[in-house]
């Protein structure tokens, strides 16, 4: 017995193509939106981890009964958090004047216990990200991040406002979070 094999008719092929096209039109925006949502979730996760690191360092300082170092008559807060020494903020100076900061938030690395930083720098912001997070994403200065696609975040200090701003570099995203050192607050801005 011979059987004649036949394929799809032209009408059936056109119907399948139209259905696949409609599915693609309906699904494509969802797939594009997933990428943007993933970038947003990524920066929110990093910012959340950073905020947790800030609060954990402060909690460590409180648990150790607020350790400090006196340099040239000034008392500066410091803590060993997870094997890294940090300089922390202080609310009063030696003359009991208000500094504008709350006590105990990470300000910079304490590399030698002999010199408290005189100003906030981009490198201090980079060091904070690298040492407060367990597995930090790669972070560098704004200039270096622009030239290196392996850098996931740029870091920029604002000495006047006492903030570190971290901008997500992946995929042209400009989502960012800001660490306000005076209060220990971490704020995410999605753009």
PDB file of C-alpha atoms in Angstrom:
ATOM      1  CA  UNK A   1       0.000   0.000   0.000  1.00  0.00           C
ATOM      2  CA  UNK A   2       1.281   3.229  -1.085  1.00  0.00           C
ATOM      3  CA  UNK A   3       0.445   6.256   0.978  1.00  0.00           C
ATOM      4  CA  UNK A   4       0.736   9.667  -0.423  1.00  0.00           C
ATOM      5  CA  UNK A   5       2.497  12.066   1.952  1.00  0.00           C
ATOM      6  CA  UNK A   6       1.310  15.608   2.042  1.00  0.00           C
ATOM      7  CA  UNK A   7       2.569  18.699   3.873  1.00  0.00           C
ATOM      8  CA  UNK A   8       0.819  21.695   5.301  1.00  0.00           C
ATOM      9  CA  UNK A   9      -1.387  23.732   3.060  1.00  0.00           C
ATOM     10  CA  UNK A  10      -0.529  27.346   2.355  1.00  0.00           C
ATOM     11  CA  UNK A  11      -3.490  28.514   4.443  1.00  0.00           C
ATOM     12  CA  UNK A  12      -2.318  26.471   7.440  1.00  0.00           C
ATOM     13  CA  UNK A  13       1.219  27.918   7.168  1.00  0.00           C
ATOM     14  CA  UNK A  14      -0.110  31.480   6.989  1.00  0.00           C
ATOM     15  CA  UNK A  15      -2.293  30.907  10.063  1.00  0.00           C
ATOM     16  CA  UNK A  16       0.671  29.523  12.031  1.00  0.00           C
ATOM     17  CA  UNK A  17       2.872  32.460  11.001  1.00  0.00           C
ATOM     18  CA  UNK A  18       0.181  34.954  12.036  1.00  0.00           C
ATOM     19  CA  UNK A  19      -0.304  33.250  15.424  1.00  0.00           C
ATOM     20  CA  UNK A  20       3.465  33.143  16.084  1.00  0.00           C
ATOM     21  CA  UNK A  21       3.718  36.812  15.074  1.00  0.00           C
ATOM     22  CA  UNK A  22       0.930  37.795  17.468  1.00  0.00           C
ATOM     23  CA  UNK A  23       2.601  35.872  20.291  1.00  0.00           C
ATOM     24  CA  UNK A  24       5.917  37.580  19.558  1.00  0.00           C
ATOM     25  CA  UNK A  25       4.303  41.023  19.556  1.00  0.00           C
ATOM     26  CA  UNK A  26       2.621  40.271  22.882  1.00  0.00           C
ATOM     27  CA  UNK A  27       5.677  38.675  24.533  1.00  0.00           C
ATOM     28  CA  UNK A  28       8.513  40.903  23.295  1.00  0.00           C
ATOM     29  CA  UNK A  29       7.708  43.910  25.510  1.00  0.00           C
ATOM     30  CA  UNK A  30       7.574  41.607  28.512  1.00  0.00           C
ATOM     31  CA  UNK A  31      11.031  40.228  27.745  1.00  0.00           C
ATOM     32  CA  UNK A  32      12.449  43.742  27.316  1.00  0.00           C
ATOM     33  CA  UNK A  33      10.840  44.804  30.591  1.00  0.00           C
ATOM     34  CA  UNK A  34      12.394  41.819  32.387  1.00  0.00           C
ATOM     35  CA  UNK A  35      15.906  43.126  31.642  1.00  0.00           C
ATOM     36  CA  UNK A  36      15.134  46.552  33.089  1.00  0.00           C
ATOM     37  CA  UNK A  37      13.441  44.999  36.111  1.00  0.00           C
ATOM     38  CA  UNK A  38      16.518  42.814  36.681  1.00  0.00           C
ATOM     39  CA  UNK A  39      18.758  45.911  36.686  1.00  0.00           C
ATOM     40  CA  UNK A  40      16.450  47.597  39.189  1.00  0.00           C
ATOM     41  CA  UNK A  41      16.399  44.518  41.399  1.00  0.00           C
ATOM     42  CA  UNK A  42      20.192  44.292  41.180  1.00  0.00           C
ATOM     43  CA  UNK A  43      20.836  47.823  42.441  1.00  0.00           C
ATOM     44  CA  UNK A  44      18.187  47.474  45.136  1.00  0.00           C
ATOM     45  CA  UNK A  45      19.932  44.295  46.296  1.00  0.00           C
ATOM     46  CA  UNK A  46      23.387  45.898  46.337  1.00  0.00           C
ATOM     47  CA  UNK A  47      22.042  48.985  48.132  1.00  0.00           C
ATOM     48  CA  UNK A  48      20.267  46.778  50.663  1.00  0.00           C
ATOM     49  CA  UNK A  49      23.463  44.834  51.292  1.00  0.00           C
ATOM     50  CA  UNK A  50      25.406  48.083  51.650  1.00  0.00           C
ATOM     51  CA  UNK A  51      22.861  49.446  54.157  1.00  0.00           C
ATOM     52  CA  UNK A  52      23.077  46.202  56.112  1.00  0.00           C
ATOM     53  CA  UNK A  53      26.885  46.483  56.170  1.00  0.00           C
ATOM     54  CA  UNK A  54      26.667  50.075  57.442  1.00  0.00           C
ATOM     55  CA  UNK A  55      24.279  49.092  60.225  1.00  0.00           C
ATOM     56  CA  UNK A  56      26.274  45.964  61.075  1.00  0.00           C
ATOM     57  CA  UNK A  57      29.476  47.997  61.455  1.00  0.00           C
ATOM     58  CA  UNK A  58      27.633  50.430  63.698  1.00  0.00           C
ATOM     59  CA  UNK A  59      26.157  47.544  65.716  1.00  0.00           C
ATOM     60  CA  UNK A  60      29.652  46.060  66.107  1.00  0.00           C
ATOM     61  CA  UNK A  61      30.863  49.420  67.428  1.00  0.00           C
ATOM     62  CA  UNK A  62      27.972  49.537  69.918  1.00  0.00           C
ATOM     63  CA  UNK A  63      28.586  45.917  70.971  1.00  0.00           C
ATOM     64  CA  UNK A  64      32.245  46.716  71.689  1.00  0.00           C
ATOM     65  CA  UNK A  65      31.201  49.625  73.962  1.00  0.00           C
ATOM     66  CA  UNK A  66      31.958  52.367  71.412  1.00  0.00           C
ATOM     67  CA  UNK A  67      35.739  52.053  70.981  1.00  0.00           C
ATOM     68  CA  UNK A  68      37.650  55.196  70.024  1.00  0.00           C
ATOM     69  CA  UNK A  69      41.164  56.536  69.501  1.00  0.00           C
ATOM     70  CA  UNK A  70      42.467  59.888  70.735  1.00  0.00           C
ATOM     71  CA  UNK A  71      44.622  61.801  68.226  1.00  0.00           C
ATOM     72  CA  UNK A  72      45.975  65.256  69.063  1.00  0.00           C
ATOM     73  CA  UNK A  73      43.391  65.689  71.804  1.00  0.00           C
ATOM     74  CA  UNK A  74      40.457  64.679  69.580  1.00  0.00           C
ATOM     75  CA  UNK A  75      38.474  61.501  70.165  1.00  0.00           C
ATOM     76  CA  UNK A  76      37.618  59.534  66.984  1.00  0.00           C
ATOM     77  CA  UNK A  77      35.348  56.499  66.790  1.00  0.00           C
ATOM     78  CA  UNK A  78      36.740  53.322  65.233  1.00  0.00           C
ATOM     79  CA  UNK A  79      35.731  49.669  64.944  1.00  0.00           C
ATOM     80  CA  UNK A  80      37.094  46.395  63.626  1.00  0.00           C
ATOM     81  CA  UNK A  81      34.251  45.097  61.480  1.00  0.00           C
ATOM     82  CA  UNK A  82      34.799  41.692  59.922  1.00  0.00           C
ATOM     83  CA  UNK A  83      38.574  42.059  60.103  1.00  0.00           C
ATOM     84  CA  UNK A  84      38.668  45.576  58.632  1.00  0.00           C
ATOM     85  CA  UNK A  85      39.243  48.708  60.736  1.00  0.00           C
ATOM     86  CA  UNK A  86      36.927  51.624  59.976  1.00  0.00           C
ATOM     87  CA  UNK A  87      36.866  55.230  61.089  1.00  0.00           C
ATOM     88  CA  UNK A  88      33.329  56.075  62.166  1.00  0.00           C
ATOM     89  CA  UNK A  89      31.448  59.330  62.461  1.00  0.00           C
ATOM     90  CA  UNK A  90      31.183  61.235  65.749  1.00  0.00           C
ATOM     91  CA  UNK A  91      28.493  63.631  66.920  1.00  0.00           C
ATOM     92  CA  UNK A  92      30.677  65.842  69.163  1.00  0.00           C
ATOM     93  CA  UNK A  93      34.253  67.105  68.934  1.00  0.00           C
ATOM     94  CA  UNK A  94      36.652  67.650  71.867  1.00  0.00           C
ATOM     95  CA  UNK A  95      35.058  71.004  72.739  1.00  0.00           C
ATOM     96  CA  UNK A  96      31.641  69.278  72.873  1.00  0.00           C
ATOM     97  CA  UNK A  97      30.515  71.091  69.713  1.00  0.00           C
ATOM     98  CA  UNK A  98      28.061  69.369  67.396  1.00  0.00           C
ATOM     99  CA  UNK A  99      29.757  67.937  64.262  1.00  0.00           C
ATOM    100  CA  UNK A 100      26.546  67.507  62.257  1.00  0.00           C
ATOM    101  CA  UNK A 101      26.994  63.731  62.192  1.00  0.00           C
ATOM    102  CA  UNK A 102      25.353  60.972  64.170  1.00  0.00           C
ATOM    103  CA  UNK A 103      27.676  58.646  66.059  1.00  0.00           C
ATOM    104  CA  UNK A 104      29.058  55.430  64.643  1.00  0.00           C
ATOM    105  CA  UNK A 105      28.596  55.283  60.861  1.00  0.00           C
ATOM    106  CA  UNK A 106      31.478  54.152  58.612  1.00  0.00           C
ATOM    107  CA  UNK A 107      33.418  57.086  57.147  1.00  0.00           C
ATOM    108  CA  UNK A 108      36.650  55.592  55.785  1.00  0.00           C
ATOM    109  CA  UNK A 109      39.156  52.809  56.332  1.00  0.00           C
ATOM    110  CA  UNK A 110      41.346  53.125  59.411  1.00  0.00           C
ATOM    111  CA  UNK A 111      44.655  51.915  58.018  1.00  0.00           C
ATOM    112  CA  UNK A 112      47.042  53.010  60.759  1.00  0.00           C
ATOM    113  CA  UNK A 113      45.094  54.278  63.808  1.00  0.00           C
ATOM    114  CA  UNK A 114      47.096  57.524  63.590  1.00  0.00           C
ATOM    115  CA  UNK A 115      45.387  59.748  61.015  1.00  0.00           C
ATOM    116  CA  UNK A 116      41.683  60.463  60.709  1.00  0.00           C
ATOM    117  CA  UNK A 117      40.768  61.553  57.156  1.00  0.00           C
ATOM    118  CA  UNK A 118      40.334  65.293  56.691  1.00  0.00           C
ATOM    119  CA  UNK A 119      37.814  64.940  53.847  1.00  0.00           C
ATOM    120  CA  UNK A 120      35.718  62.370  52.041  1.00  0.00           C
ATOM    121  CA  UNK A 121      37.298  61.080  48.811  1.00  0.00           C
ATOM    122  CA  UNK A 122      36.234  58.902  45.896  1.00  0.00           C
ATOM    123  CA  UNK A 123      38.729  56.293  47.115  1.00  0.00           C
ATOM    124  CA  UNK A 124      37.118  56.288  50.574  1.00  0.00           C
ATOM    125  CA  UNK A 125      33.741  55.593  48.926  1.00  0.00           C
ATOM    126  CA  UNK A 126      35.290  52.764  46.880  1.00  0.00           C
ATOM    127  CA  UNK A 127      36.888  51.331  50.031  1.00  0.00           C
ATOM    128  CA  UNK A 128      33.557  51.446  51.858  1.00  0.00           C
ATOM    129  CA  UNK A 129      31.806  49.462  49.092  1.00  0.00           C
ATOM    130  CA  UNK A 130      34.690  46.985  48.847  1.00  0.00           C
ATOM    131  CA  UNK A 131      34.811  46.336  52.599  1.00  0.00           C
ATOM    132  CA  UNK A 132      31.224  46.612  53.847  1.00  0.00           C
ATOM    133  CA  UNK A 133      29.876  44.031  51.381  1.00  0.00           C
ATOM    134  CA  UNK A 134      30.829  40.349  51.510  1.00  0.00           C
ATOM    135  CA  UNK A 135      31.079  39.924  47.717  1.00  0.00           C
ATOM    136  CA  UNK A 136      31.055  43.449  46.314  1.00  0.00           C
ATOM    137  CA  UNK A 137      30.561  44.197  42.634  1.00  0.00           C
ATOM    138  CA  UNK A 138      33.524  45.880  40.963  1.00  0.00           C
ATOM    139  CA  UNK A 139      33.553  49.601  41.754  1.00  0.00           C
ATOM    140  CA  UNK A 140      35.867  52.411  40.625  1.00  0.00           C
ATOM    141  CA  UNK A 141      35.930  56.156  40.042  1.00  0.00           C
ATOM    142  CA  UNK A 142      33.595  57.739  37.498  1.00  0.00           C
ATOM    143  CA  UNK A 143      36.489  58.276  35.046  1.00  0.00           C
ATOM    144  CA  UNK A 144      37.776  54.713  35.329  1.00  0.00           C
ATOM    145  CA  UNK A 145      34.261  53.232  35.126  1.00  0.00           C
ATOM    146  CA  UNK A 146      33.670  55.073  31.843  1.00  0.00           C
ATOM    147  CA  UNK A 147      36.705  53.372  30.314  1.00  0.00           C
ATOM    148  CA  UNK A 148      36.362  49.885  31.796  1.00  0.00           C
ATOM    149  CA  UNK A 149      33.323  47.735  30.952  1.00  0.00           C
ATOM    150  CA  UNK A 150      34.159  45.316  33.784  1.00  0.00           C
ATOM    151  CA  UNK A 151      33.344  47.981  36.390  1.00  0.00           C
ATOM    152  CA  UNK A 152      29.760  47.520  37.584  1.00  0.00           C
ATOM    153  CA  UNK A 153      29.466  50.688  39.749  1.00  0.00           C
ATOM    154  CA  UNK A 154      31.102  54.087  39.799  1.00  0.00           C
ATOM    155  CA  UNK A 155      31.700  55.812  43.130  1.00  0.00           C
ATOM    156  CA  UNK A 156      31.792  59.554  43.691  1.00  0.00           C
ATOM    157  CA  UNK A 157      32.274  61.450  46.933  1.00  0.00           C
ATOM    158  CA  UNK A 158      30.602  64.737  47.764  1.00  0.00           C
ATOM    159  CA  UNK A 159      32.569  66.185  50.670  1.00  0.00           C
ATOM    160  CA  UNK A 160      30.189  69.114  51.252  1.00  0.00           C
ATOM    161  CA  UNK A 161      27.137  66.856  51.558  1.00  0.00           C
ATOM    162  CA  UNK A 162      29.099  63.982  53.144  1.00  0.00           C
ATOM    163  CA  UNK A 163      27.714  61.461  50.669  1.00  0.00           C
ATOM    164  CA  UNK A 164      28.973  58.640  48.498  1.00  0.00           C
ATOM    165  CA  UNK A 165      27.020  58.148  45.274  1.00  0.00           C
ATOM    166  CA  UNK A 166      27.205  54.761  43.551  1.00  0.00           C
ATOM    167  CA  UNK A 167      25.923  54.599  39.947  1.00  0.00           C
ATOM    168  CA  UNK A 168      25.130  51.299  38.224  1.00  0.00           C
ATOM    169  CA  UNK A 169      27.127  51.029  34.987  1.00  0.00           C
ATOM    170  CA  UNK A 170      25.696  47.824  33.515  1.00  0.00           C
ATOM    171  CA  UNK A 171      23.822  48.105  30.234  1.00  0.00           C
ATOM    172  CA  UNK A 172      23.719  51.883  30.178  1.00  0.00           C
ATOM    173  CA  UNK A 173      21.624  51.990  33.338  1.00  0.00           C
ATOM    174  CA  UNK A 174      22.013  55.066  35.496  1.00  0.00           C
ATOM    175  CA  UNK A 175      20.266  53.694  38.565  1.00  0.00           C
ATOM    176  CA  UNK A 176      22.061  54.828  41.708  1.00  0.00           C
ATOM    177  CA  UNK A 177      22.141  54.749  45.463  1.00  0.00           C
ATOM    178  CA  UNK A 178      23.495  57.351  47.851  1.00  0.00           C
ATOM    179  CA  UNK A 179      25.091  56.704  51.245  1.00  0.00           C
ATOM    180  CA  UNK A 180      24.464  59.702  53.511  1.00  0.00           C
ATOM    181  CA  UNK A 181      27.291  59.415  56.007  1.00  0.00           C
ATOM    182  CA  UNK A 182      25.847  61.962  58.453  1.00  0.00           C
ATOM    183  CA  UNK A 183      22.833  59.739  59.179  1.00  0.00           C
ATOM    184  CA  UNK A 184      23.827  56.314  57.816  1.00  0.00           C
ATOM    185  CA  UNK A 185      20.891  56.389  55.378  1.00  0.00           C
ATOM    186  CA  UNK A 186      21.095  54.603  52.021  1.00  0.00           C
ATOM    187  CA  UNK A 187      18.672  55.851  49.330  1.00  0.00           C
ATOM    188  CA  UNK A 188      18.043  54.213  45.934  1.00  0.00           C
ATOM    189  CA  UNK A 189      17.078  56.270  42.869  1.00  0.00           C
ATOM    190  CA  UNK A 190      15.829  54.369  39.819  1.00  0.00           C
ATOM    191  CA  UNK A 191      16.119  56.217  36.512  1.00  0.00           C
TER     192      UNK A 191
END
